[in-house]
């Protein structure tokens, strides 16, 4: 008996699991808020050079017409955001005092290389052959009253600092997903979750008071560490608490909690237009999750893996009672369970597991690298499209909301098909569809903005679907002793994709469709590679390293086994030769074992050696 057998007795999907899903799911809301808050904290409003020599009573249109040169942007001639005309003369004659503005339409009054605008007592002359870089800027406050961009002038030659702020946040998210995941494997899931939440509140609030750019970025990185760690831990707790036949839907809709935070974000930002207050509002209430200290239970699967049998037994009995089942004996201390776990869990094997164990053995190594690349591509495309939603045509707040809301149909679609088709083909299909949508976007003329939005949303829906699937799929591939390390490592690769996503988006300065081309090609490649992973539908979770290595191993050999089996039995004269030849490339299998592998099942007990 292992923990999946225990779940079949106490209930694989009942009130206990409902409670776990809700409690852990709520952790995803602040994670979504913090991760996509960059759209509004670092909102980039329209801006232009300050013209200190312009009259105070000039309108904005008059200032731009007088001192801002035009430049081509997205096929249109618009006022420059980084340059201005240099002032050549200021004539303080009062001759035009009563006249007001004498010429302010287009190039009226332009004589050669100079244009004169008379305002009040000053005659301002601009030399249109001398262009200077901006020393300071004015900002359009239609969407924001303040952001870190307006606070620290992260525009023009400092524009790279805006994308860098989000990338460094993702570095923190990456470190937190791996580091906190590994720590939770050692010290406990819920304990480390509470530590992450406590630090998330503190660092989130302090971030609002950051006095300058680099301290803000550093503090946001710490927030990312806490958010990444807490969400990864919460996801693993959910997956470890649910039976093999019910993991799929809760695993998928863990991502919906993240999307819910993303959907709430534009609503909060619509009413709070300054970054200081917004940062406080999305940070302080997270402290309510600290009440989990009294109401959330530790993962009993983890407790068993650490040999903490008494604690696990108490939670298992509580779960059985909540699910309406009555236990006539202690499952943990029953004879059939002690055969596998004993007084100390057999899963610990007196050592700690690390990332190295994910790549130590050949079958695990191939699966791990495939999964890591899939995480990377999913995150690259997901965040590339999400962060780009704020720059789409139309209302920014509505576009961001739609970009988040479109994920929900994707999760529903995944939930519908995964139990009917499996994990592997839906993952491939969603990645390929998302990639094709991005590739189609590269061929759409820039002036067809509505069509651009539609294709972008289709791509976002598809990539959200695949992102949800890879969470479930990868958690089911890794054995219990390194599941958190495996999911954390996958999440680390995802963060690598997300931290370069803002810079990939900036490649549109070289060629407009280039980012979508990259998103499309990588999605299609990842989708095809996903076909090499073993299906996990209706298979129990592997617990030990041996089970993890053997999982899917014999399906890969099934075709070779079939050939060997036919050779061995083709004739009595050729049997010894065929068996001898086949033994060089595949293990010798009994007839029953060949049939077993051909049925697509995985063996759990065969010994293996690292390569």
Coordinates of C-alpha atoms in Angstrom, one line a residue:
X1 CA 0.0 0.0 0.0
X2 CA 1.2 3.5 -0.8
X3 CA -0.4 6.9 -0.4
X4 CA -2.6 6.6 -3.5
X5 CA -4.0 3.4 -2.0
X6 CA -4.7 5.3 1.2
X7 CA -6.5 8.0 -0.8
X8 CA -8.7 5.3 -2.4
X9 CA -9.9 4.4 1.1
X10 CA -10.3 7.8 2.7
X11 CA -11.7 9.4 -0.4
X12 CA -9.8 10.8 -3.4
X13 CA -12.1 13.8 -4.0
X14 CA -14.2 15.0 -1.1
X15 CA -14.7 17.8 1.4
X16 CA -11.1 17.5 2.6
X17 CA -9.8 18.0 -1.0
X18 CA -12.3 20.8 -1.6
X19 CA -10.9 22.6 1.4
X20 CA -7.3 22.1 0.3
X21 CA -8.0 23.4 -3.3
X22 CA -9.7 26.6 -2.0
X23 CA -7.1 27.4 0.6
X24 CA -4.2 26.8 -1.7
X25 CA -6.0 28.4 -4.7
X26 CA -6.4 31.7 -2.8
X27 CA -2.6 31.9 -2.8
X28 CA -2.7 32.3 -6.6
X29 CA -4.7 35.6 -6.5
X30 CA -1.9 37.8 -4.9
X31 CA 0.6 35.9 -7.1
X32 CA -1.3 37.0 -10.2
X33 CA -1.7 40.6 -8.9
X34 CA 2.0 41.0 -8.1
X35 CA 3.3 39.3 -11.3
X36 CA 1.3 41.4 -13.7
X37 CA 1.2 44.6 -11.7
X38 CA 4.2 45.8 -13.8
X39 CA 1.6 46.7 -16.5
X40 CA 0.4 49.5 -14.2
X41 CA 3.2 50.1 -11.7
X42 CA 5.5 50.7 -14.7
X43 CA 2.8 52.1 -17.1
X44 CA 4.4 54.0 -19.9
X45 CA 2.2 57.0 -20.8
X46 CA 2.7 59.2 -23.8
X47 CA 5.4 61.8 -23.1
X48 CA 7.2 64.6 -24.7
X49 CA 10.1 67.0 -24.0
X50 CA 9.6 69.8 -21.5
X51 CA 9.9 73.2 -23.2
X52 CA 11.1 75.5 -20.4
X53 CA 11.2 78.4 -22.8
X54 CA 7.6 78.1 -23.9
X55 CA 5.0 80.5 -22.5
X56 CA 3.1 79.4 -19.4
X57 CA -0.2 80.1 -21.1
X58 CA 0.5 77.9 -24.1
X59 CA -1.7 74.9 -24.8
X60 CA -0.2 71.5 -25.2
X61 CA -0.9 71.6 -29.0
X62 CA 0.9 74.9 -29.2
X63 CA 3.9 73.6 -27.4
X64 CA 4.2 70.5 -29.6
X65 CA 3.7 72.5 -32.8
X66 CA 6.3 75.0 -31.8
X67 CA 9.2 73.0 -30.3
X68 CA 8.7 69.2 -30.9
X69 CA 9.9 67.6 -34.2
X70 CA 7.9 64.9 -35.9
X71 CA 9.0 61.3 -36.3
X72 CA 7.6 58.2 -38.0
X73 CA 6.1 55.7 -35.6
X74 CA 4.0 52.7 -36.7
X75 CA 3.6 54.3 -40.1
X76 CA 2.5 57.7 -38.9
X77 CA 4.2 61.0 -38.3
X78 CA 3.8 61.9 -34.7
X79 CA 5.5 64.3 -32.2
X80 CA 8.9 62.9 -31.0
X81 CA 9.0 61.6 -27.4
X82 CA 12.7 62.1 -27.0
X83 CA 13.8 65.2 -29.0
X84 CA 13.0 68.8 -29.2
X85 CA 14.0 71.8 -31.3
X86 CA 16.6 74.0 -29.8
X87 CA 15.8 77.5 -28.9
X88 CA 17.8 80.2 -30.7
X89 CA 16.4 83.6 -29.7
X90 CA 14.2 85.0 -27.0
X91 CA 13.0 88.5 -27.8
X92 CA 11.4 90.2 -24.8
X93 CA 10.1 93.1 -26.8
X94 CA 6.6 94.2 -25.7
X95 CA 5.6 95.0 -29.3
X96 CA 3.4 91.9 -29.4
X97 CA 2.1 92.1 -25.8
X98 CA -1.5 92.9 -26.9
X99 CA -1.3 90.7 -30.0
X100 CA -1.2 87.3 -28.2
X101 CA -0.4 84.4 -30.4
X102 CA 0.2 85.7 -33.9
X103 CA 0.9 82.4 -35.7
X104 CA 0.4 78.9 -34.4
X105 CA -1.0 76.8 -37.2
X106 CA 1.4 74.2 -38.8
X107 CA 4.4 76.0 -40.2
X108 CA 2.8 79.4 -40.4
X109 CA 5.4 82.0 -39.7
X110 CA 8.2 79.7 -40.6
X111 CA 10.8 81.7 -42.5
X112 CA 13.8 79.6 -43.6
X113 CA 15.0 77.6 -40.6
X114 CA 13.2 79.6 -37.9
X115 CA 9.6 79.8 -36.8
X116 CA 8.5 82.7 -34.5
X117 CA 5.6 82.4 -32.1
X118 CA 4.6 85.6 -30.3
X119 CA 3.0 85.0 -26.9
X120 CA 2.5 87.7 -24.4
X121 CA 5.6 89.8 -24.1
X122 CA 7.9 87.2 -25.5
X123 CA 8.7 86.3 -29.1
X124 CA 10.0 82.7 -29.1
X125 CA 12.2 81.7 -32.1
X126 CA 12.9 78.0 -32.7
X127 CA 15.7 76.8 -35.0
X128 CA 14.3 73.8 -36.8
X129 CA 17.7 72.6 -38.0
X130 CA 19.1 72.0 -34.4
X131 CA 17.5 69.1 -32.6
X132 CA 18.4 68.4 -28.9
X133 CA 17.7 65.4 -26.6
X134 CA 15.2 66.0 -23.9
X135 CA 16.5 67.0 -20.5
X136 CA 13.1 66.5 -18.8
X137 CA 9.6 65.3 -19.8
X138 CA 6.0 66.0 -19.5
X139 CA 3.5 63.0 -19.3
X140 CA 0.0 62.4 -20.4
X141 CA -2.0 61.6 -17.2
X142 CA -5.1 60.2 -18.9
X143 CA -4.3 56.7 -17.8
X144 CA -2.0 57.2 -14.8
X145 CA -1.3 59.9 -12.3
X146 CA 2.1 58.4 -11.4
X147 CA 4.1 55.3 -12.3
X148 CA 7.7 54.4 -11.8
X149 CA 8.2 55.6 -15.3
X150 CA 7.0 59.1 -14.6
X151 CA 8.6 59.1 -11.1
X152 CA 12.1 58.3 -12.4
X153 CA 11.9 59.2 -16.1
X154 CA 12.3 55.7 -17.4
X155 CA 11.9 56.8 -21.0
X156 CA 14.1 57.3 -24.1
X157 CA 17.7 56.3 -23.3
X158 CA 16.5 55.0 -19.9
X159 CA 13.6 53.0 -21.4
X160 CA 15.5 49.7 -21.0
X161 CA 15.1 50.1 -17.2
X162 CA 11.3 49.6 -17.5
X163 CA 11.7 46.1 -19.0
X164 CA 14.6 45.4 -16.6
X165 CA 12.4 45.9 -13.6
X166 CA 10.0 43.2 -14.7
X167 CA 12.8 40.9 -15.7
X168 CA 14.5 41.2 -12.3
X169 CA 11.1 40.5 -10.7
X170 CA 11.0 37.2 -12.7
X171 CA 14.5 36.4 -11.5
X172 CA 13.2 36.6 -8.0
X173 CA 10.2 34.5 -9.0
X174 CA 12.6 31.9 -10.4
X175 CA 14.8 31.7 -7.3
X176 CA 11.7 31.5 -5.1
X177 CA 10.1 28.7 -7.1
X178 CA 13.2 26.5 -6.9
X179 CA 14.6 27.6 -3.5
X180 CA 11.4 27.6 -1.6
X181 CA 10.3 24.4 -3.3
X182 CA 13.4 22.7 -2.2
X183 CA 13.1 24.0 1.3
X184 CA 9.5 22.8 1.5
X185 CA 10.7 19.4 0.5
X186 CA 12.9 19.5 3.6
X187 CA 10.9 21.5 6.2
X188 CA 7.3 21.1 5.1
X189 CA 4.9 22.5 2.6
X190 CA 2.6 24.6 4.7
X191 CA 5.4 25.9 7.0
X192 CA 7.4 27.2 4.1
X193 CA 4.2 28.6 2.5
X194 CA 3.6 30.7 5.6
X195 CA 7.2 32.0 5.6
X196 CA 6.8 33.0 2.0
X197 CA 3.5 34.8 2.6
X198 CA 4.9 36.7 5.6
X199 CA 7.9 38.0 3.6
X200 CA 5.7 38.8 0.7
X201 CA 3.6 41.1 2.8
X202 CA 6.6 42.9 4.3
X203 CA 8.5 43.3 1.1
X204 CA 5.4 44.3 -0.8
X205 CA 4.6 47.1 1.6
X206 CA 8.2 48.3 1.8
X207 CA 8.4 48.4 -2.0
X208 CA 5.9 51.2 -2.1
X209 CA 8.2 53.4 -0.1
X210 CA 11.3 52.8 -2.3
X211 CA 13.1 56.1 -2.7
X212 CA 14.7 55.4 -6.1
X213 CA 14.7 53.0 -9.0
X214 CA 17.2 50.4 -7.9
X215 CA 15.8 49.9 -4.4
X216 CA 12.4 49.5 -5.9
X217 CA 13.7 46.8 -8.3
X218 CA 15.5 45.0 -5.5
X219 CA 12.4 45.0 -3.3
X220 CA 10.2 43.8 -6.2
X221 CA 12.6 41.0 -6.7
X222 CA 12.1 39.9 -3.1
X223 CA 8.4 40.0 -3.7
X224 CA 8.8 37.8 -6.7
X225 CA 10.8 35.3 -4.7
X226 CA 8.0 35.0 -2.2
X227 CA 5.2 34.9 -4.8
X228 CA 7.0 32.3 -6.8
X229 CA 7.7 30.1 -3.8
X230 CA 4.2 30.3 -2.3
X231 CA 2.4 29.5 -5.6
X232 CA 4.7 26.6 -6.4
X233 CA 4.2 25.1 -2.9
X234 CA 0.5 25.6 -3.0
X235 CA 0.2 23.8 -6.3
X236 CA 2.2 20.8 -5.1
X237 CA 0.1 20.6 -1.9
X238 CA -3.1 20.4 -4.1
X239 CA -1.6 17.7 -6.4
X240 CA -0.4 15.6 -3.5
X241 CA -3.7 15.7 -1.7
X242 CA -5.9 14.4 -4.5
X243 CA -6.4 10.8 -5.9
X244 CA -5.0 9.7 -9.2
X245 CA -8.4 9.8 -10.9
X246 CA -9.2 13.4 -9.8
X247 CA -6.0 15.4 -10.1
X248 CA -6.6 16.9 -13.5
X249 CA -9.4 19.5 -13.0
X250 CA -8.0 20.9 -9.7
X251 CA -4.5 21.0 -11.2
X252 CA -5.8 23.0 -14.2
X253 CA -7.9 25.4 -12.2
X254 CA -5.1 26.3 -9.9
X255 CA -4.0 28.4 -12.8
X256 CA -7.5 30.0 -12.9
X257 CA -6.8 31.5 -9.4
X258 CA -3.7 33.2 -10.9
X259 CA -5.8 34.4 -13.8
X260 CA -8.4 35.7 -11.3
X261 CA -5.8 37.9 -9.7
X262 CA -4.8 39.1 -13.2
X263 CA -8.5 39.9 -14.0
X264 CA -8.9 41.8 -10.7
X265 CA -5.8 43.8 -11.3
X266 CA -7.1 46.2 -14.0
X267 CA -10.2 46.9 -11.9
X268 CA -8.1 47.9 -9.0
X269 CA -5.7 49.9 -11.2
X270 CA -8.6 51.7 -12.8
X271 CA -9.6 53.3 -9.5
X272 CA -6.0 53.7 -8.2
X273 CA -4.0 55.5 -10.8
X274 CA -0.8 56.1 -8.7
X275 CA 1.8 53.4 -8.3
X276 CA 2.4 54.0 -4.6
X277 CA -1.1 53.3 -3.4
X278 CA -1.6 50.5 -5.9
X279 CA 1.5 48.7 -4.5
X280 CA 0.1 49.0 -1.0
X281 CA -3.3 47.8 -1.9
X282 CA -2.1 44.6 -3.6
X283 CA 0.4 43.8 -0.8
X284 CA -1.1 44.5 2.6
X285 CA -4.3 42.3 2.4
X286 CA -2.1 39.2 1.5
X287 CA -1.4 39.0 5.3
X288 CA -4.8 37.4 5.8
X289 CA -3.4 34.2 4.4
X290 CA -1.3 33.9 7.6
X291 CA -4.4 32.5 9.3
X292 CA -3.5 29.2 7.5
X293 CA -1.3 28.6 10.5
X294 CA -4.4 27.5 12.3
X295 CA -6.6 26.1 9.5
X296 CA -4.3 24.5 6.9
X297 CA -3.0 20.9 7.2
X298 CA 0.4 19.7 6.1
X299 CA 0.5 17.4 3.1
X300 CA 0.1 13.9 4.4
X301 CA 2.0 12.5 1.4
X302 CA 5.0 14.6 2.3
X303 CA 4.8 13.6 6.0
X304 CA 4.9 10.0 5.0
X305 CA 7.8 10.5 2.7
X306 CA 9.7 12.0 5.7
X307 CA 8.8 9.1 8.0
X308 CA 6.5 11.4 10.2
X309 CA 3.9 8.6 10.5
X310 CA 2.0 9.9 13.6
X311 CA 1.4 13.4 12.1
X312 CA 0.4 11.8 8.8
X313 CA -2.0 9.4 10.5
X314 CA -3.8 12.2 12.3
X315 CA -4.4 14.2 9.1
X316 CA -5.4 11.0 7.2
X317 CA -8.0 10.2 9.9
X318 CA -9.3 13.8 9.7
X319 CA -9.5 13.6 5.9
X320 CA -11.5 10.4 6.1
X321 CA -13.9 11.9 8.6
X322 CA -14.4 15.1 6.5
X323 CA -15.0 12.9 3.4
X324 CA -17.7 10.9 5.3
X325 CA -15.6 7.7 5.5
X326 CA -15.1 5.6 8.7
X327 CA -11.8 3.9 9.2
X328 CA -11.8 0.6 11.2
X329 CA -8.0 0.7 11.5
X330 CA -5.0 3.0 11.2
X331 CA -3.9 2.8 7.6
X332 CA -0.5 4.2 8.3
X333 CA 0.3 1.7 11.0
X334 CA -1.3 -1.3 9.3
X335 CA 0.8 -4.3 8.4
X336 CA 0.3 -3.8 4.7
X337 CA 1.5 -0.2 4.9
X338 CA 4.5 -0.9 7.2
X339 CA 5.8 -3.3 4.6
X340 CA 6.6 -0.4 2.3
X341 CA 7.3 2.4 4.8
X342 CA 8.3 0.8 8.1
X343 CA 9.2 2.9 11.1
X344 CA 11.0 5.3 8.8
X345 CA 9.8 6.1 5.3
X346 CA 11.5 4.1 2.6
X347 CA 11.2 7.1 0.3
X348 CA 13.8 9.1 2.2
X349 CA 16.5 6.4 1.7
X350 CA 18.6 8.3 4.3
X351 CA 19.5 11.1 1.9
X352 CA 18.2 14.3 0.4
X353 CA 17.3 14.6 -3.3
X354 CA 18.4 17.5 -5.5
X355 CA 18.1 18.8 -9.0
X356 CA 20.9 16.4 -10.0
X357 CA 18.5 13.5 -9.4
X358 CA 16.3 14.8 -12.2
X359 CA 19.0 14.3 -14.7
X360 CA 21.1 11.5 -13.2
X361 CA 19.3 8.7 -15.1
X362 CA 18.7 8.5 -18.8
X363 CA 14.9 8.3 -19.0
X364 CA 14.4 10.9 -16.3
X365 CA 16.9 13.1 -18.0
X366 CA 15.1 13.0 -21.4
X367 CA 11.8 13.7 -19.8
X368 CA 13.1 16.5 -17.6
X369 CA 14.8 18.5 -20.4
X370 CA 11.7 18.1 -22.6
X371 CA 9.5 19.4 -19.7
X372 CA 11.9 22.2 -18.9
X373 CA 11.9 23.5 -22.6
X374 CA 8.1 23.3 -22.6
X375 CA 7.9 25.4 -19.4
X376 CA 10.3 27.9 -21.0
X377 CA 8.3 28.3 -24.1
X378 CA 4.9 28.5 -22.3
X379 CA 6.2 31.3 -20.1
X380 CA 7.9 33.2 -22.9
X381 CA 4.8 33.3 -25.0
X382 CA 2.4 33.8 -22.1
X383 CA 4.1 36.8 -20.6
X384 CA 5.1 38.2 -24.0
X385 CA 1.4 38.3 -24.9
X386 CA 0.2 39.4 -21.4
X387 CA 2.6 42.3 -21.1
X388 CA 1.9 43.4 -24.6
X389 CA -1.9 43.6 -23.9
X390 CA -1.5 47.0 -22.4
X391 CA -0.2 48.4 -25.7
X392 CA -3.0 47.1 -27.9
X393 CA -5.4 49.5 -29.6
X394 CA -8.3 50.7 -27.5
X395 CA -8.8 51.0 -23.8
X396 CA -5.8 49.7 -21.8
X397 CA -7.8 48.5 -18.8
X398 CA -10.3 46.7 -21.0
X399 CA -7.6 45.0 -23.1
X400 CA -5.7 43.8 -20.0
X401 CA -9.0 42.4 -18.5
X402 CA -9.8 40.6 -21.8
X403 CA -6.2 39.2 -21.9
X404 CA -6.8 37.7 -18.5
X405 CA -10.4 36.7 -19.0
X406 CA -9.7 34.7 -22.1
X407 CA -7.6 32.3 -20.1
X408 CA -10.7 31.0 -18.3
X409 CA -12.2 29.4 -21.5
X410 CA -8.8 27.9 -22.1
X411 CA -8.8 26.2 -18.7
X412 CA -12.4 24.9 -19.2
X413 CA -11.3 23.5 -22.6
X414 CA -8.4 21.8 -21.0
X415 CA -10.6 20.3 -18.3
X416 CA -13.0 18.9 -20.9
X417 CA -10.4 17.3 -23.1
X418 CA -7.8 16.0 -20.7
X419 CA -9.9 13.2 -19.2
X420 CA -11.1 12.1 -22.6
X421 CA -7.9 12.4 -24.7
X422 CA -5.1 12.5 -22.1
X423 CA -2.4 15.1 -21.4
X424 CA 0.0 14.7 -24.2
X425 CA -2.1 15.5 -27.3
X426 CA -4.0 18.4 -25.8
X427 CA -0.6 19.9 -24.8
X428 CA 0.7 19.5 -28.3
X429 CA -2.5 20.9 -29.9
X430 CA -2.7 24.0 -27.7
X431 CA 0.9 24.9 -28.3
X432 CA 0.7 24.4 -32.0
X433 CA -2.6 26.4 -32.3
X434 CA -1.1 29.2 -30.1
X435 CA 2.0 29.2 -32.3
X436 CA 0.1 29.4 -35.5
X437 CA -2.0 32.3 -34.2
X438 CA 1.2 34.2 -33.5
X439 CA 2.6 33.4 -36.9
X440 CA -0.6 34.6 -38.5
X441 CA -0.3 37.9 -36.6
X442 CA 3.0 38.6 -38.3
X443 CA 1.2 38.7 -41.7
X444 CA -1.6 41.1 -40.5
X445 CA -1.2 44.8 -41.6
X446 CA -0.6 47.1 -38.7
X447 CA -3.7 49.2 -39.5
X448 CA -6.0 46.2 -39.0
X449 CA -5.9 46.6 -35.2
X450 CA -9.1 44.7 -34.4
X451 CA -7.9 41.6 -36.3
X452 CA -4.6 42.0 -34.4
X453 CA -6.4 41.9 -31.1
X454 CA -8.4 38.9 -32.1
X455 CA -5.4 36.8 -33.2
X456 CA -3.5 37.9 -30.0
X457 CA -6.4 36.7 -27.8
X458 CA -6.6 33.4 -29.6
X459 CA -2.9 32.9 -29.1
X460 CA -3.3 33.9 -25.4
X461 CA -6.2 31.4 -24.9
X462 CA -4.2 28.6 -26.5
X463 CA -1.0 29.3 -24.5
X464 CA -2.9 29.6 -21.3
X465 CA -4.4 26.2 -22.0
X466 CA -1.0 24.7 -22.5
X467 CA 0.5 26.4 -19.5
X468 CA -2.2 24.8 -17.3
X469 CA -1.6 21.4 -18.8
X470 CA 2.1 21.5 -18.3
X471 CA 1.7 22.2 -14.6
X472 CA -0.4 19.0 -14.3
X473 CA 1.6 17.0 -16.7
X474 CA 5.0 17.7 -15.2
X475 CA 3.8 17.2 -11.6
X476 CA 2.6 13.7 -12.6
X477 CA 5.9 12.9 -14.3
X478 CA 8.2 13.5 -11.3
X479 CA 8.3 11.1 -8.3
X480 CA 7.2 12.2 -4.8
X481 CA 10.7 12.5 -3.4
X482 CA 11.7 15.2 -5.9
X483 CA 8.3 16.4 -7.2
X484 CA 8.7 19.8 -5.6
X485 CA 12.2 20.1 -7.0
X486 CA 11.0 19.0 -10.4
X487 CA 8.1 21.4 -10.6
X488 CA 10.3 24.1 -9.1
X489 CA 12.9 23.5 -11.7
X490 CA 10.3 23.6 -14.4
X491 CA 9.0 26.9 -13.0
X492 CA 12.6 28.1 -13.0
X493 CA 12.8 27.5 -16.7
X494 CA 9.5 29.3 -17.1
X495 CA 10.9 32.3 -15.3
X496 CA 13.8 32.3 -17.7
X497 CA 11.3 32.6 -20.5
X498 CA 9.3 35.3 -18.6
X499 CA 12.4 37.4 -17.8
X500 CA 13.5 37.6 -21.4
X501 CA 9.9 38.1 -22.7
X502 CA 10.0 42.0 -22.3
X503 CA 13.2 42.1 -24.3
X504 CA 11.9 39.8 -27.0
X505 CA 8.9 42.2 -27.3
X506 CA 11.4 45.1 -27.8
X507 CA 12.7 43.4 -31.0
X508 CA 9.8 45.0 -32.8
X509 CA 12.0 48.0 -33.0
X510 CA 14.1 46.0 -35.5
X511 CA 11.1 44.5 -37.3
X512 CA 7.6 44.8 -36.1
X513 CA 6.4 41.1 -36.5
X514 CA 9.7 39.6 -35.1
X515 CA 8.4 39.0 -31.5
X516 CA 5.4 37.1 -32.8
X517 CA 7.5 35.2 -35.2
X518 CA 9.7 34.0 -32.3
X519 CA 6.6 33.2 -30.2
X520 CA 5.1 31.2 -33.0
X521 CA 8.1 29.1 -34.0
X522 CA 9.1 28.2 -30.4
X523 CA 5.5 27.2 -29.6
X524 CA 5.2 24.8 -32.5
X525 CA 8.6 23.2 -31.7
X526 CA 7.6 22.7 -28.0
X527 CA 4.3 21.2 -29.0
X528 CA 5.9 18.6 -31.3
X529 CA 8.5 17.7 -28.6
X530 CA 5.7 17.1 -26.1
X531 CA 4.7 14.0 -28.0
X532 CA 7.8 12.3 -26.7
X533 CA 6.6 12.4 -23.1
X534 CA 4.7 9.4 -21.7
X535 CA 1.0 9.7 -21.1
X536 CA 0.0 10.0 -17.4
X537 CA -3.8 9.7 -17.6
X538 CA -5.1 7.1 -15.0
X539 CA -1.6 6.2 -13.9
X540 CA -0.6 6.4 -10.3
X541 CA 2.0 9.0 -9.2
X542 CA 5.5 7.6 -9.0
X543 CA 6.9 7.8 -5.5
X544 CA 10.6 6.7 -5.7
X545 CA 13.4 7.5 -8.0
X546 CA 13.2 4.0 -9.4
X547 CA 9.6 4.4 -10.2
X548 CA 10.2 7.8 -11.8
X549 CA 13.0 6.3 -14.1
X550 CA 10.9 3.3 -15.1
X551 CA 7.8 5.4 -15.8
X552 CA 7.4 5.5 -19.6
X553 CA 10.6 3.7 -20.1
X554 CA 9.1 0.5 -21.5
X555 CA 6.7 2.3 -23.7
X556 CA 9.6 3.8 -25.6
X557 CA 11.0 0.3 -26.0
X558 CA 7.7 -1.3 -27.0
X559 CA 8.3 -1.2 -30.7
X560 CA 11.8 -2.7 -30.3
X561 CA 10.4 -5.3 -27.9
X562 CA 7.8 -6.3 -30.5
X563 CA 10.5 -6.8 -33.1
X564 CA 12.6 -8.8 -30.7
X565 CA 9.6 -10.9 -29.6
X566 CA 8.8 -11.7 -33.3
X567 CA 12.4 -12.6 -34.0
X568 CA 12.6 -14.9 -31.0
X569 CA 9.5 -16.8 -31.9
X570 CA 9.8 -16.7 -35.7
X571 CA 11.4 -20.1 -35.9
X572 CA 13.2 -22.5 -33.6
X573 CA 16.3 -22.4 -35.8
X574 CA 16.7 -18.7 -35.5
X575 CA 15.6 -18.2 -31.9
X576 CA 19.0 -18.2 -30.3
X577 CA 20.5 -15.8 -32.9
X578 CA 17.6 -13.4 -32.7
X579 CA 17.7 -13.5 -28.9
X580 CA 21.4 -12.9 -28.9
X581 CA 21.1 -9.9 -31.4
X582 CA 18.2 -8.3 -29.5
X583 CA 20.0 -8.5 -26.2
X584 CA 22.6 -6.1 -27.4
X585 CA 20.2 -3.2 -27.8
X586 CA 17.3 -4.0 -25.4
X587 CA 16.8 -5.9 -22.1
X588 CA 15.8 -9.6 -22.3
X589 CA 12.1 -9.7 -21.5
X590 CA 9.8 -12.6 -20.8
X591 CA 6.8 -13.0 -23.1
X592 CA 4.5 -11.6 -20.4
X593 CA 6.7 -8.6 -19.9
X594 CA 6.7 -7.8 -23.7
X595 CA 2.9 -8.0 -23.7
X596 CA 2.8 -5.8 -20.6
X597 CA 4.9 -3.1 -22.3
X598 CA 2.9 -3.3 -25.5
X599 CA -0.3 -2.5 -23.5
X600 CA 1.3 0.8 -22.6
X601 CA 1.9 0.1 -18.9
X602 CA 5.0 1.0 -17.0
X603 CA 6.9 -1.2 -14.7
X604 CA 7.7 0.1 -11.3
X605 CA 10.2 -2.4 -9.8
X606 CA 13.0 -3.1 -12.3
X607 CA 16.5 -2.1 -11.2
X608 CA 18.4 0.5 -13.3
X609 CA 21.8 2.1 -13.3
X610 CA 22.7 5.8 -14.0
X611 CA 24.2 6.6 -17.3

